[in-house]
Short mmCIF file of C-alpha atoms in Angstrom, two decimals:
data_model
loop_
_atom_site.label_atom_id
_atom_site.label_comp_id
_atom_site.label_asym_id
_atom_site.label_seq_id
_atom_site.Cartn_x
_atom_site.Cartn_y
_atom_site.Cartn_z
CA UNK A 1 -9.93 -35.19 58.92
CA UNK A 2 -10.15 -33.11 62.08
CA UNK A 3 -10.56 -34.79 65.45
CA UNK A 4 -12.55 -32.65 67.82
CA UNK A 5 -11.94 -33.67 71.42
CA UNK A 6 -15.41 -32.43 72.24
CA UNK A 7 -16.87 -35.59 70.76
CA UNK A 8 -14.77 -37.84 72.94
CA UNK A 9 -15.97 -36.01 76.03
CA UNK A 10 -19.56 -36.10 74.89
CA UNK A 11 -19.36 -39.78 74.06
CA UNK A 12 -17.84 -40.62 77.43
CA UNK A 13 -20.56 -38.86 79.38
CA UNK A 14 -23.53 -39.50 77.08
CA UNK A 15 -26.71 -40.55 78.80
CA UNK A 16 -28.65 -43.33 77.10
CA UNK A 17 -32.04 -41.77 76.62
CA UNK A 18 -34.47 -43.57 74.33
CA UNK A 19 -35.68 -41.57 71.33
CA UNK A 20 -39.42 -41.14 71.05
CA UNK A 21 -41.82 -40.37 68.26
CA UNK A 22 -44.89 -39.33 70.24
CA UNK A 23 -45.54 -37.11 73.21
CA UNK A 24 -46.64 -39.84 75.60
CA UNK A 25 -43.32 -40.75 77.20
CA UNK A 26 -42.82 -40.99 80.94
CA UNK A 27 -39.41 -40.22 82.50
CA UNK A 28 -37.40 -43.35 83.33
CA UNK A 29 -36.30 -41.94 86.67
CA UNK A 30 -36.89 -38.93 88.85
CA UNK A 31 -34.89 -37.36 91.64
CA UNK A 32 -36.53 -35.67 94.60
CA UNK A 33 -33.45 -33.51 95.18
CA UNK A 34 -30.40 -32.23 93.34
CA UNK A 35 -28.52 -35.46 92.40
CA UNK A 36 -25.10 -33.86 92.96
CA UNK A 37 -25.70 -33.00 96.64
CA UNK A 38 -23.11 -34.54 98.96
CA UNK A 39 -21.56 -36.38 96.04
CA UNK A 40 -18.37 -34.35 95.92
CA UNK A 41 -18.89 -33.86 92.20
CA UNK A 42 -19.07 -30.45 90.55
CA UNK A 43 -22.80 -30.00 89.81
CA UNK A 44 -22.11 -28.64 86.33
CA UNK A 45 -20.20 -31.83 85.45
CA UNK A 46 -23.36 -33.75 86.31
CA UNK A 47 -25.32 -31.50 83.97
CA UNK A 48 -22.74 -31.91 81.22
CA UNK A 49 -22.98 -35.67 81.53
CA UNK A 50 -26.73 -35.59 81.18
CA UNK A 51 -26.85 -32.95 78.44
CA UNK A 52 -24.40 -34.44 75.92
CA UNK A 53 -27.12 -36.45 74.19
CA UNK A 54 -29.37 -33.39 73.96
CA UNK A 55 -26.69 -31.09 72.54
CA UNK A 56 -26.08 -33.34 69.55
CA UNK A 57 -29.55 -34.82 69.26
CA UNK A 58 -30.44 -33.04 66.02
CA UNK A 59 -27.17 -33.74 64.21
CA UNK A 60 -28.62 -36.23 61.74
CA UNK A 61 -31.70 -34.14 60.96
CA UNK A 62 -29.81 -30.86 60.56
CA UNK A 63 -27.26 -32.66 58.40
CA UNK A 64 -29.77 -33.63 55.75
CA UNK A 65 -33.57 -33.56 55.97
CA UNK A 66 -33.96 -30.20 57.71
CA UNK A 67 -31.63 -28.74 55.10
CA UNK A 68 -33.66 -30.23 52.25
CA UNK A 69 -36.88 -28.67 53.53
CA UNK A 70 -35.40 -25.21 54.14
CA UNK A 71 -33.18 -24.94 51.05
CA UNK A 72 -35.54 -26.44 48.50
CA UNK A 73 -38.52 -24.38 49.68
CA UNK A 74 -36.48 -21.24 49.01
CA UNK A 75 -35.25 -19.71 45.76
CA UNK A 76 -31.70 -20.96 46.45
CA UNK A 77 -31.95 -24.54 45.21
CA UNK A 78 -33.96 -26.97 43.21
CA UNK A 79 -33.49 -30.73 42.87
CA UNK A 80 -33.24 -32.28 39.42
CA UNK A 81 -34.30 -35.76 38.42
CA UNK A 82 -32.13 -37.62 35.92
CA UNK A 83 -34.42 -39.71 33.74
CA UNK A 84 -36.33 -40.68 36.89
CA UNK A 85 -33.26 -40.95 39.10
CA UNK A 86 -33.47 -38.96 42.35
CA UNK A 87 -37.13 -38.20 41.92
CA UNK A 88 -37.65 -40.12 45.17
CA UNK A 89 -41.47 -40.03 45.21
CA UNK A 90 -41.37 -36.29 44.58
CA UNK A 91 -40.12 -35.29 48.04
CA UNK A 92 -37.59 -32.78 46.66
CA UNK A 93 -39.80 -31.48 43.88
CA UNK A 94 -42.68 -30.96 46.31
CA UNK A 95 -40.61 -28.57 48.42
CA UNK A 96 -39.35 -26.64 45.37
CA UNK A 97 -42.91 -26.23 44.09
CA UNK A 98 -44.30 -25.28 47.54
CA UNK A 99 -46.59 -28.27 47.25
CA UNK A 100 -45.43 -30.41 50.16
CA UNK A 101 -47.02 -33.62 51.38
CA UNK A 102 -47.34 -34.85 54.97
CA UNK A 103 -45.54 -38.04 53.94
CA UNK A 104 -42.55 -36.39 52.23
CA UNK A 105 -39.23 -37.82 53.41
CA UNK A 106 -37.79 -34.31 53.54
CA UNK A 107 -40.32 -33.47 56.27
CA UNK A 108 -39.99 -36.57 58.43
CA UNK A 109 -38.24 -34.82 61.32
CA UNK A 110 -41.07 -33.35 63.42
CA UNK A 111 -40.92 -36.39 65.66
CA UNK A 112 -37.16 -36.06 65.96
CA UNK A 113 -37.50 -32.50 67.26
CA UNK A 114 -40.15 -33.47 69.81
CA UNK A 115 -37.97 -36.33 71.03
CA UNK A 116 -35.22 -33.78 71.67
CA UNK A 117 -37.65 -31.74 73.76
CA UNK A 118 -38.59 -34.88 75.67
CA UNK A 119 -34.92 -35.61 76.37
CA UNK A 120 -34.40 -32.10 77.72
CA UNK A 121 -37.53 -32.36 79.88
CA UNK A 122 -36.48 -35.74 81.20
CA UNK A 123 -33.19 -34.26 82.35
CA UNK A 124 -34.96 -31.32 83.98
CA UNK A 125 -37.23 -33.70 85.88
CA UNK A 126 -34.27 -35.82 86.94
CA UNK A 127 -32.44 -32.75 88.23
CA UNK A 128 -35.47 -31.88 90.32
CA UNK A 129 -36.86 -28.63 91.67
CA UNK A 130 -33.82 -28.05 93.84
CA UNK A 131 -31.43 -27.66 90.94
CA UNK A 132 -29.91 -24.23 90.42
CA UNK A 133 -30.74 -21.94 87.50
CA UNK A 134 -27.24 -22.54 86.14
CA UNK A 135 -27.86 -26.29 86.10
CA UNK A 136 -31.23 -26.15 84.34
CA UNK A 137 -30.53 -23.30 81.89
CA UNK A 138 -28.75 -25.44 79.23
CA UNK A 139 -31.65 -27.91 79.00
CA UNK A 140 -34.17 -25.07 78.84
CA UNK A 141 -32.14 -23.36 76.12
CA UNK A 142 -32.12 -26.50 73.98
CA UNK A 143 -35.84 -26.99 74.63
CA UNK A 144 -36.51 -23.42 73.47
CA UNK A 145 -34.37 -23.93 70.37
CA UNK A 146 -36.14 -27.16 69.43
CA UNK A 147 -39.52 -25.51 70.00
CA UNK A 148 -38.47 -22.60 67.77
CA UNK A 149 -37.63 -25.07 64.99
CA UNK A 150 -41.15 -26.50 65.19
CA UNK A 151 -42.81 -23.08 65.33
CA UNK A 152 -40.78 -21.60 62.49
CA UNK A 153 -41.36 -24.54 60.16
CA UNK A 154 -44.80 -25.81 61.16
CA UNK A 155 -46.61 -22.91 62.86
CA UNK A 156 -48.66 -24.05 65.86
CA UNK A 157 -46.63 -26.31 68.14
CA UNK A 158 -46.95 -28.09 71.49
CA UNK A 159 -45.52 -26.20 74.45
CA UNK A 160 -43.85 -28.97 76.41
CA UNK A 161 -42.62 -27.92 79.84
CA UNK A 162 -42.67 -31.45 81.24
CA UNK A 163 -42.78 -35.02 80.07
CA UNK A 164 -46.44 -35.85 79.39
CA UNK A 165 -48.10 -38.47 81.56
CA UNK A 166 -48.86 -41.82 80.01
CA UNK A 167 -51.78 -41.44 77.62
CA UNK A 168 -51.65 -37.63 77.71
CA UNK A 169 -51.77 -35.80 74.39
CA UNK A 170 -50.50 -32.22 74.48
CA UNK A 171 -52.37 -29.94 72.10
CA UNK A 172 -50.56 -27.69 69.66
CA UNK A 173 -50.67 -24.10 70.88
CA UNK A 174 -51.23 -21.15 68.53
CA UNK A 175 -48.02 -19.91 66.94
CA UNK A 176 -48.25 -16.53 68.66
CA UNK A 177 -48.42 -18.18 72.09
CA UNK A 178 -45.46 -20.39 71.23
CA UNK A 179 -43.40 -17.35 70.23
CA UNK A 180 -44.32 -15.64 73.50
CA UNK A 181 -43.38 -18.75 75.49
CA UNK A 182 -39.98 -19.00 73.76
CA UNK A 183 -39.35 -15.33 74.49
CA UNK A 184 -40.22 -15.81 78.17
CA UNK A 185 -37.97 -18.86 78.46
CA UNK A 186 -34.99 -17.17 76.86
CA UNK A 187 -35.32 -13.97 78.89
CA UNK A 188 -35.44 -16.03 82.10
CA UNK A 189 -32.44 -18.26 81.37
CA UNK A 190 -30.04 -15.82 79.66
CA UNK A 191 -28.58 -14.53 82.97
CA UNK A 192 -27.88 -18.12 84.08
CA UNK A 193 -26.11 -19.29 80.90
CA UNK A 194 -22.35 -19.22 80.64
CA UNK A 195 -20.71 -16.26 78.92
CA UNK A 196 -17.58 -18.29 78.16
CA UNK A 197 -16.61 -18.83 74.54
CA UNK A 198 -14.06 -21.66 74.57
CA UNK A 199 -13.46 -25.01 72.93
CA UNK A 200 -15.42 -26.54 75.83
CA UNK A 201 -18.53 -24.42 75.21
CA UNK A 202 -18.43 -24.91 71.44
CA UNK A 203 -21.64 -26.57 70.23
CA UNK A 204 -23.39 -25.91 73.54
CA UNK A 205 -25.89 -23.24 74.60
CA UNK A 206 -24.30 -20.07 75.95
CA UNK A 207 -25.72 -16.66 76.78
CA UNK A 208 -24.80 -15.59 73.24
CA UNK A 209 -26.57 -18.53 71.62
CA UNK A 210 -29.74 -17.72 73.55
CA UNK A 211 -29.50 -14.02 72.66
CA UNK A 212 -28.95 -14.85 68.98
CA UNK A 213 -32.09 -17.01 69.06
CA UNK A 214 -33.94 -14.21 70.83
CA UNK A 215 -32.83 -11.72 68.15
CA UNK A 216 -34.02 -14.13 65.45
CA UNK A 217 -37.35 -14.46 67.25
CA UNK A 218 -37.71 -10.68 67.47
CA UNK A 219 -36.79 -9.89 63.85
CA UNK A 220 -39.52 -12.37 62.79
CA UNK A 221 -41.99 -11.29 65.49
CA UNK A 222 -44.57 -9.89 63.05
CA UNK A 223 -44.45 -13.15 61.09
CA UNK A 224 -44.81 -15.40 64.12
CA UNK A 225 -47.59 -13.41 65.77
CA UNK A 226 -49.73 -12.77 62.69
CA UNK A 227 -53.34 -13.94 62.83
CA UNK A 228 -52.69 -16.82 60.47
CA UNK A 229 -49.54 -17.39 58.42
CA UNK A 230 -51.34 -16.23 55.29
CA UNK A 231 -52.24 -12.89 56.86
CA UNK A 232 -48.69 -11.65 57.32
CA UNK A 233 -48.02 -8.85 54.84
CA UNK A 234 -44.43 -7.65 54.63
CA UNK A 235 -45.45 -4.24 53.29
CA UNK A 236 -47.79 -3.34 56.14
CA UNK A 237 -46.92 -5.53 59.16
CA UNK A 238 -45.71 -3.69 62.26
CA UNK A 239 -43.04 -5.27 64.45
CA UNK A 240 -43.08 -3.92 68.00
CA UNK A 241 -40.00 -5.96 68.94
CA UNK A 242 -37.45 -4.21 66.73
CA UNK A 243 -35.90 -2.27 69.62
CA UNK A 244 -35.66 -5.52 71.57
CA UNK A 245 -33.95 -7.14 68.58
CA UNK A 246 -31.40 -4.33 68.49
CA UNK A 247 -30.78 -4.68 72.24
CA UNK A 248 -30.12 -8.43 71.91
CA UNK A 249 -27.78 -7.82 68.98
CA UNK A 250 -25.97 -5.04 70.85
CA UNK A 251 -25.31 -7.29 73.83
CA UNK A 252 -23.57 -9.79 71.54
CA UNK A 253 -21.66 -7.08 69.64
CA UNK A 254 -20.52 -5.34 72.82
CA UNK A 255 -19.34 -8.61 74.37
CA UNK A 256 -16.31 -8.46 72.05
CA UNK A 257 -16.24 -12.24 71.86
CA UNK A 258 -16.99 -12.59 68.13
CA UNK A 259 -15.74 -11.14 64.86
CA UNK A 260 -16.08 -11.59 61.11
CA UNK A 261 -12.54 -11.95 59.91
CA UNK A 262 -10.58 -14.54 61.89
CA UNK A 263 -10.40 -16.61 58.68
CA UNK A 264 -11.55 -15.85 55.14
CA UNK A 265 -15.12 -16.58 54.11
CA UNK A 266 -14.39 -19.83 52.26
CA UNK A 267 -12.55 -21.42 55.18
CA UNK A 268 -15.40 -20.74 57.59
CA UNK A 269 -17.35 -23.58 56.01
CA UNK A 270 -14.57 -25.96 54.99
CA UNK A 271 -13.70 -29.48 56.13
CA UNK A 272 -11.35 -28.15 58.83
CA UNK A 273 -13.52 -25.45 60.39
CA UNK A 274 -14.28 -25.52 64.09
CA UNK A 275 -13.99 -23.53 67.35
CA UNK A 276 -11.35 -21.28 65.79
CA UNK A 277 -14.05 -19.60 63.66
CA UNK A 278 -14.84 -16.49 65.71
CA UNK A 279 -17.90 -15.76 63.58
CA UNK A 280 -19.67 -18.86 64.96
CA UNK A 281 -21.91 -18.13 67.92
CA UNK A 282 -23.48 -21.59 67.95
CA UNK A 283 -22.65 -24.54 65.72
CA UNK A 284 -23.26 -28.25 65.29
CA UNK A 285 -19.75 -29.74 65.48
CA UNK A 286 -19.73 -32.60 63.01
CA UNK A 287 -17.03 -35.21 62.58
CA UNK A 288 -17.15 -37.84 59.84
CA UNK A 289 -16.48 -40.60 62.38
CA UNK A 290 -17.38 -39.33 65.86
CA UNK A 291 -20.49 -37.30 65.03
CA UNK A 292 -21.69 -38.29 61.58
CA UNK A 293 -24.74 -37.09 59.67
CA UNK A 294 -23.58 -34.00 57.79
CA UNK A 295 -24.12 -34.86 54.13
CA UNK A 296 -24.44 -31.60 52.21
CA UNK A 297 -21.85 -32.50 49.55
CA UNK A 298 -23.61 -35.63 48.35
CA UNK A 299 -26.42 -33.88 46.42
CA UNK A 300 -24.37 -30.76 45.58
CA UNK A 301 -21.30 -32.29 43.94
CA UNK A 302 -20.92 -33.39 40.33
CA UNK A 303 -22.84 -36.59 39.75
CA UNK A 304 -19.89 -38.50 38.25
CA UNK A 305 -17.24 -37.48 40.79
CA UNK A 306 -16.84 -40.96 42.30
CA UNK A 307 -13.57 -42.55 41.21
CA UNK A 308 -12.41 -39.57 39.17
CA UNK A 309 -8.89 -38.14 39.43
CA UNK A 310 -8.32 -35.31 39.60
CA UNK A 311 -11.54 -33.94 41.07
CA UNK A 312 -12.36 -30.26 41.39
CA UNK A 313 -11.82 -30.51 45.16
CA UNK A 314 -8.09 -30.75 44.43
CA UNK A 315 -7.05 -33.62 46.70
CA UNK A 316 -4.73 -36.34 45.35
CA UNK A 317 -7.09 -39.08 46.56
CA UNK A 318 -10.24 -40.28 44.83
CA UNK A 319 -13.73 -40.36 46.27
CA UNK A 320 -14.95 -43.93 46.76
CA UNK A 321 -18.55 -42.97 47.58
CA UNK A 322 -21.13 -41.89 45.00
CA UNK A 323 -22.62 -38.43 44.54
CA UNK A 324 -26.10 -37.29 43.50
CA UNK A 325 -25.35 -34.01 41.77
CA UNK A 326 -29.07 -33.30 41.76
CA UNK A 327 -29.29 -30.26 44.03
CA UNK A 328 -28.47 -27.17 41.99
CA UNK A 329 -28.79 -23.41 42.41
CA UNK A 330 -31.72 -21.74 40.67
CA UNK A 331 -31.01 -19.42 37.72
CA UNK A 332 -32.58 -16.55 39.65
CA UNK A 333 -30.43 -16.95 42.75
CA UNK A 334 -27.17 -17.27 40.80
CA UNK A 335 -27.54 -13.63 39.76
CA UNK A 336 -26.82 -12.46 43.32
CA UNK A 337 -23.22 -13.58 42.96
CA UNK A 338 -21.98 -10.85 40.66
CA UNK A 339 -20.34 -8.25 42.93
CA UNK A 340 -16.80 -7.44 41.83
CA UNK A 341 -14.15 -8.87 44.17
CA UNK A 342 -16.71 -10.69 46.34
CA UNK A 343 -15.09 -13.86 47.72
CA UNK A 344 -18.57 -15.32 48.19
CA UNK A 345 -18.83 -15.69 44.40
CA UNK A 346 -16.41 -18.60 44.80
CA UNK A 347 -19.02 -20.58 46.75
CA UNK A 348 -20.53 -21.43 43.37
CA UNK A 349 -19.30 -23.59 40.52
CA UNK A 350 -20.72 -22.02 37.38
CA UNK A 351 -19.55 -21.83 33.79
CA UNK A 352 -16.21 -23.49 33.08
CA UNK A 353 -15.11 -25.45 36.14
CA UNK A 354 -11.51 -25.40 37.38
CA UNK A 355 -9.80 -27.59 39.96
CA UNK A 356 -9.56 -25.94 43.39
CA UNK A 357 -6.51 -25.80 45.59
CA UNK A 358 -7.42 -28.00 48.56
CA UNK A 359 -5.67 -25.64 51.00
CA UNK A 360 -6.63 -22.18 49.70
CA UNK A 361 -10.00 -23.47 48.40
CA UNK A 362 -9.62 -21.15 45.40
CA UNK A 363 -9.65 -22.09 41.71
CA UNK A 364 -6.39 -23.00 40.01
CA UNK A 365 -5.76 -22.66 36.27
CA UNK A 366 -6.25 -26.40 35.78
CA UNK A 367 -9.57 -27.25 34.08
CA UNK A 368 -11.74 -29.97 35.57
CA UNK A 369 -12.27 -32.51 32.82
CA UNK A 370 -14.94 -35.14 32.20
CA UNK A 371 -14.68 -37.39 29.15
CA UNK A 372 -11.94 -35.19 27.70
CA UNK A 373 -14.01 -32.01 27.97
CA UNK A 374 -13.96 -29.26 30.57
CA UNK A 375 -17.04 -29.43 32.76
CA UNK A 376 -19.30 -26.43 32.27
CA UNK A 377 -22.18 -25.85 34.68
CA UNK A 378 -24.89 -23.75 33.06
CA UNK A 379 -26.83 -21.08 34.94
CA UNK A 380 -30.04 -21.99 33.13
CA UNK A 381 -31.86 -25.31 33.33
CA UNK A 382 -33.72 -26.94 30.46
CA UNK A 383 -36.15 -29.71 31.38
CA UNK A 384 -36.57 -32.85 29.33
CA UNK A 385 -40.33 -32.51 29.82
CA UNK A 386 -42.53 -29.83 31.35
CA UNK A 387 -43.95 -31.69 34.31
CA UNK A 388 -43.60 -31.72 38.06
CA UNK A 389 -40.78 -34.27 38.09
CA UNK A 390 -38.22 -31.52 37.29
CA UNK A 391 -36.42 -34.05 35.08
CA UNK A 392 -33.54 -33.00 32.82
CA UNK A 393 -32.68 -36.43 31.42
CA UNK A 394 -29.46 -38.31 32.08
CA UNK A 395 -26.96 -37.31 29.40
CA UNK A 396 -23.47 -35.88 29.80
CA UNK A 397 -24.93 -32.46 29.03
CA UNK A 398 -27.98 -32.69 31.29
CA UNK A 399 -25.95 -33.57 34.40
CA UNK A 400 -24.02 -30.30 33.92
CA UNK A 401 -27.12 -28.12 34.16
CA UNK A 402 -27.40 -25.69 37.02
CA UNK A 403 -24.73 -23.98 39.10
CA UNK A 404 -23.40 -26.13 41.95
CA UNK A 405 -22.59 -25.11 45.53
CA UNK A 406 -19.04 -25.78 46.72
CA UNK A 407 -19.45 -23.82 49.95
CA UNK A 408 -19.20 -26.95 52.09
CA UNK A 409 -15.78 -28.01 50.77
CA UNK A 410 -15.00 -31.68 51.45
CA UNK A 411 -12.03 -34.02 51.67
CA UNK A 412 -11.99 -37.67 50.53
CA UNK A 413 -10.72 -38.69 53.98
CA UNK A 414 -14.03 -37.57 55.44
CA UNK A 415 -16.46 -38.29 52.62
CA UNK A 416 -15.28 -41.85 52.06
CA UNK A 417 -16.68 -42.64 55.52
CA UNK A 418 -20.26 -43.25 54.42
CA UNK A 419 -20.55 -39.86 52.62
CA UNK A 420 -20.15 -38.01 55.92
CA UNK A 421 -18.34 -34.71 56.36
CA UNK A 422 -16.47 -32.96 59.15
CA UNK A 423 -17.65 -29.46 58.28
CA UNK A 424 -19.22 -27.88 61.35
CA UNK A 425 -22.60 -26.28 60.63
CA UNK A 426 -23.05 -22.76 62.07
CA UNK A 427 -26.57 -22.29 63.39
CA UNK A 428 -26.04 -18.69 64.51
CA UNK A 429 -23.27 -16.39 63.23
CA UNK A 430 -22.00 -12.98 64.22
CA UNK A 431 -22.57 -11.82 60.63
CA UNK A 432 -26.26 -12.55 61.15
CA UNK A 433 -26.28 -10.40 64.28
CA UNK A 434 -24.87 -7.46 62.29
CA UNK A 435 -27.38 -7.82 59.47
CA UNK A 436 -30.33 -8.37 61.81
CA UNK A 437 -29.45 -5.15 63.63
CA UNK A 438 -29.06 -3.38 60.28
CA UNK A 439 -32.46 -4.64 59.21
CA UNK A 440 -34.12 -3.56 62.46
CA UNK A 441 -32.61 -0.08 62.12
CA UNK A 442 -33.78 0.17 58.52
CA UNK A 443 -37.29 -0.92 59.46
CA UNK A 444 -37.34 1.75 62.18
CA UNK A 445 -36.11 4.39 59.75
CA UNK A 446 -33.00 4.98 61.86
CA UNK A 447 -29.41 5.47 60.67
CA UNK A 448 -26.53 3.12 61.36
CA UNK A 449 -27.37 0.24 59.04
CA UNK A 450 -24.77 1.34 56.48
CA UNK A 451 -21.81 0.79 58.80
CA UNK A 452 -23.04 -2.67 59.80
CA UNK A 453 -23.73 -3.56 56.17
CA UNK A 454 -20.29 -2.38 55.10
CA UNK A 455 -18.60 -4.52 57.75
CA UNK A 456 -19.98 -7.53 55.87
CA UNK A 457 -18.97 -6.12 52.50
CA UNK A 458 -15.46 -5.26 53.71
CA UNK A 459 -14.49 -8.72 54.92
CA UNK A 460 -16.07 -10.30 51.82
CA UNK A 461 -14.04 -8.02 49.56
CA UNK A 462 -17.22 -6.64 47.97
CA UNK A 463 -17.86 -2.98 47.09
CA UNK A 464 -18.87 -0.67 49.93
CA UNK A 465 -22.16 1.22 49.80
CA UNK A 466 -22.28 4.99 50.22
CA UNK A 467 -25.77 5.44 51.65
CA UNK A 468 -28.07 3.69 54.08
CA UNK A 469 -29.17 0.32 52.64
CA UNK A 470 -32.78 -0.30 51.69
CA UNK A 471 -34.61 -3.36 52.96
CA UNK A 472 -34.20 -4.87 49.50
CA UNK A 473 -30.43 -4.26 49.71
CA UNK A 474 -30.34 -6.07 53.04
CA UNK A 475 -32.46 -8.93 51.71
CA UNK A 476 -30.11 -9.46 48.78
CA UNK A 477 -27.04 -9.20 50.99
CA UNK A 478 -28.49 -11.82 53.33
CA UNK A 479 -28.86 -14.05 50.28
CA UNK A 480 -25.15 -13.76 49.51
CA UNK A 481 -23.92 -13.98 53.07
CA UNK A 482 -26.08 -16.87 54.28
CA UNK A 483 -26.34 -18.83 51.04
CA UNK A 484 -26.74 -22.53 51.75
CA UNK A 485 -27.13 -22.06 55.53
CA UNK A 486 -30.88 -22.75 55.84
CA UNK A 487 -31.98 -19.14 56.38
CA UNK A 488 -33.35 -18.19 52.97
CA UNK A 489 -36.88 -19.55 53.44
CA UNK A 490 -37.11 -17.66 56.75
CA UNK A 491 -35.87 -14.47 55.06
CA UNK A 492 -38.15 -14.82 52.04
CA UNK A 493 -41.25 -14.99 54.22
CA UNK A 494 -40.24 -12.01 56.36
CA UNK A 495 -39.34 -9.82 53.38
CA UNK A 496 -42.44 -10.81 51.40
CA UNK A 497 -40.74 -12.85 48.66
CA UNK A 498 -41.90 -16.39 49.42
CA UNK A 499 -44.58 -16.28 46.74
CA UNK A 500 -42.15 -14.96 44.10
CA UNK A 501 -41.56 -16.85 40.87
CA UNK A 502 -38.27 -18.74 40.63
CA UNK A 503 -37.29 -22.01 38.99
CA UNK A 504 -39.42 -24.12 38.86
CA UNK A 505 -41.90 -22.22 41.05
CA UNK A 506 -43.53 -20.47 38.10
CA UNK A 507 -47.22 -19.70 37.82
CA UNK A 508 -47.62 -21.73 34.64
CA UNK A 509 -45.64 -24.71 35.92
CA UNK A 510 -47.47 -27.98 36.80
CA UNK A 511 -48.23 -28.26 40.54
CA UNK A 512 -46.46 -24.99 41.46
CA UNK A 513 -48.35 -23.69 44.49
CA UNK A 514 -48.77 -20.06 45.57
CA UNK A 515 -51.07 -20.60 48.55
CA UNK A 516 -49.78 -18.30 51.31
CA UNK A 517 -50.69 -20.94 53.87
CA UNK A 518 -47.77 -22.96 52.48
CA UNK A 519 -45.32 -20.62 54.18
CA UNK A 520 -45.27 -23.39 56.78
CA UNK A 521 -44.96 -27.10 56.07
CA UNK A 522 -47.53 -29.82 56.70
CA UNK A 523 -47.10 -31.75 59.93
CA UNK A 524 -45.72 -35.21 59.20
CA UNK A 525 -48.43 -37.83 59.08
CA UNK A 526 -46.83 -39.98 61.78
CA UNK A 527 -47.31 -37.21 64.34
CA UNK A 528 -50.98 -36.82 63.42
CA UNK A 529 -51.48 -40.56 63.77
CA UNK A 530 -49.78 -40.67 67.18
CA UNK A 531 -51.54 -37.64 68.65
CA UNK A 532 -55.34 -37.86 68.46
CA UNK A 533 -56.95 -34.46 68.22
CA UNK A 534 -54.14 -32.89 66.20
CA UNK A 535 -55.25 -31.59 62.81
CA UNK A 536 -53.26 -30.91 59.70
CA UNK A 537 -52.16 -27.37 58.91
CA UNK A 538 -54.73 -25.50 56.79
CA UNK A 539 -54.11 -25.70 53.08
CA UNK A 540 -52.76 -29.25 53.12
#
C-alpha cells in the first residue's frame, strides 16, 4: 500500500470545520484583517492549513455515491440484483432506468457538496477582505468546482458567495446563470493560482485544474445554457464558446507540464498510482488508511472473491472483505473494446477469465477457477424475470453474467482495510484536454482533430486514423478512454445519446424512462425539506 506524505501534511494542518446539510450556517469566526499579518508565518502556509479540509472534503462522495449516479445513469454500467440481494430499495436500478427518486441513496450527496461550499466560504470570510488574490484563489477554485458538480448533475443551483445568515435560504439560480458565474469565477482566479505541478500541489487546485474545469464548462456550454434541459438538441445546438474551449486547452497543452505516456494506460489507475502520473491534472489522492472512501472494486469484482486463492488480481494474499459483483458493463458498451492492440481492452474482464500479474496488470496463462471451472463472464445478461429489479438470480452461472471492470486494480493490503483502496481518482486528465480540443475543432469544422485523436490512439496501442474524426468517432473514443471515470453521462447528453436504448434502458422495459428532463437528477429530499421555497426538478 502506498503512503502519500500529502495526507500526513493535510492531517496535521486540518481545520475542524463542522459539516452542514443546509444553507443556514453562520461562520464560527471572522477576521477583520489578514490573519497572517505580523505573525512571521508565510501567508500561503496559513491558507494551506485552512484549506486541507476543503481539498479532501468530497473524498467519500466521489469514492462511491457520486460514481454510482454518474456510471449507472450512463450506458457503461448496470447493477444486477441476485435473487433480491443488492436491490437496495431500487437505488441502483433507478439510475440505470433513468427513473431516479429524490430519496435514492445514490443521490444523497447534494448536501455534502453544499457543505463543501460552506467550508470554502467560511475560510474566505475568515481570511477577510485584505487577503491577497493568491490566498483566496484556492478556496474560490474549490467553490467553483463544487458548484459545477451541482449544476452538471442537478441543473439549477444556489450561487453561494458567502455563508448565509441565520435563517436565510438562498434560492437556486437558473442553470445558465450558474454556468456564467462559474466562468466568471474561474477567469478571475486563474492568474492567481499556482502553475507548479509537484507532489505538494497534487490533489490541490492549480491554474491547470481551473483551466481544465473551464474547458469542460465551455465544451458543455450549449447544454448548460439551454432554455430547459429538455430543450438541448445535439444536432442543432450552437456553442459560442468553442474557441474559448480551444484556448483553455491550448494553455494547458503549451505549458508542457503534462503528457500521456509516463506510464502505460493500466498503471494510471492502479493501486500504486499517484503524483508520478503526468496525465493527471487534478486528482483525489486516496489512501486506504489515511484518506479512505474509494470503493470502486467492491461492486465491480467477482461476487465470490472473498477468501479465494488464487484470485484474478494475482496477489499471493487472500481478500478478507466481501465483494458485491453486482455492477457490470452493459452489452452495448462492451462492443467499444474491440480495437486491435488497444491496451484499454484489458480494463475489462470478459469471456474466459485469467489471473493477472499483480505487477504488469496483464493476464497470465493461468485460468481463474471457481468450483473447478474457469470463470467466464458473458457479454450478454439474461434476467430471471422481466421487471425493474434487474434480477438475474443467485446461481453460479448468474453471478458470472456481464463483463466486469478491472480498471481500478486493487491489492489485498489496501482492500482488507474496510474495502478501501489506494487508487487515486483523476478528476481531470491531459487526455481529456486533447479530446475536448479535438471535439471543439470538429464542431467548428476545422482541421487538426486527427493529430490530437491519434495521440490518444498511439499511446493506447490502437490503430491510427487516416482522416479527420467525426463527432461520432470522438464520442466512441471518449467512451474507451474515459471508461469508468464518471464522464460518460456528461458525454452522452452533449452528444445526444442519453435517450438511447441500452441494457436495461429499453423502451419496452418496465419503468425505463425516456423523459428528456431526466438528463439531470432529482434534488435529494433532505435539501428540499431544509430549504423552504425550493421545488423539485421538473419531471420528478
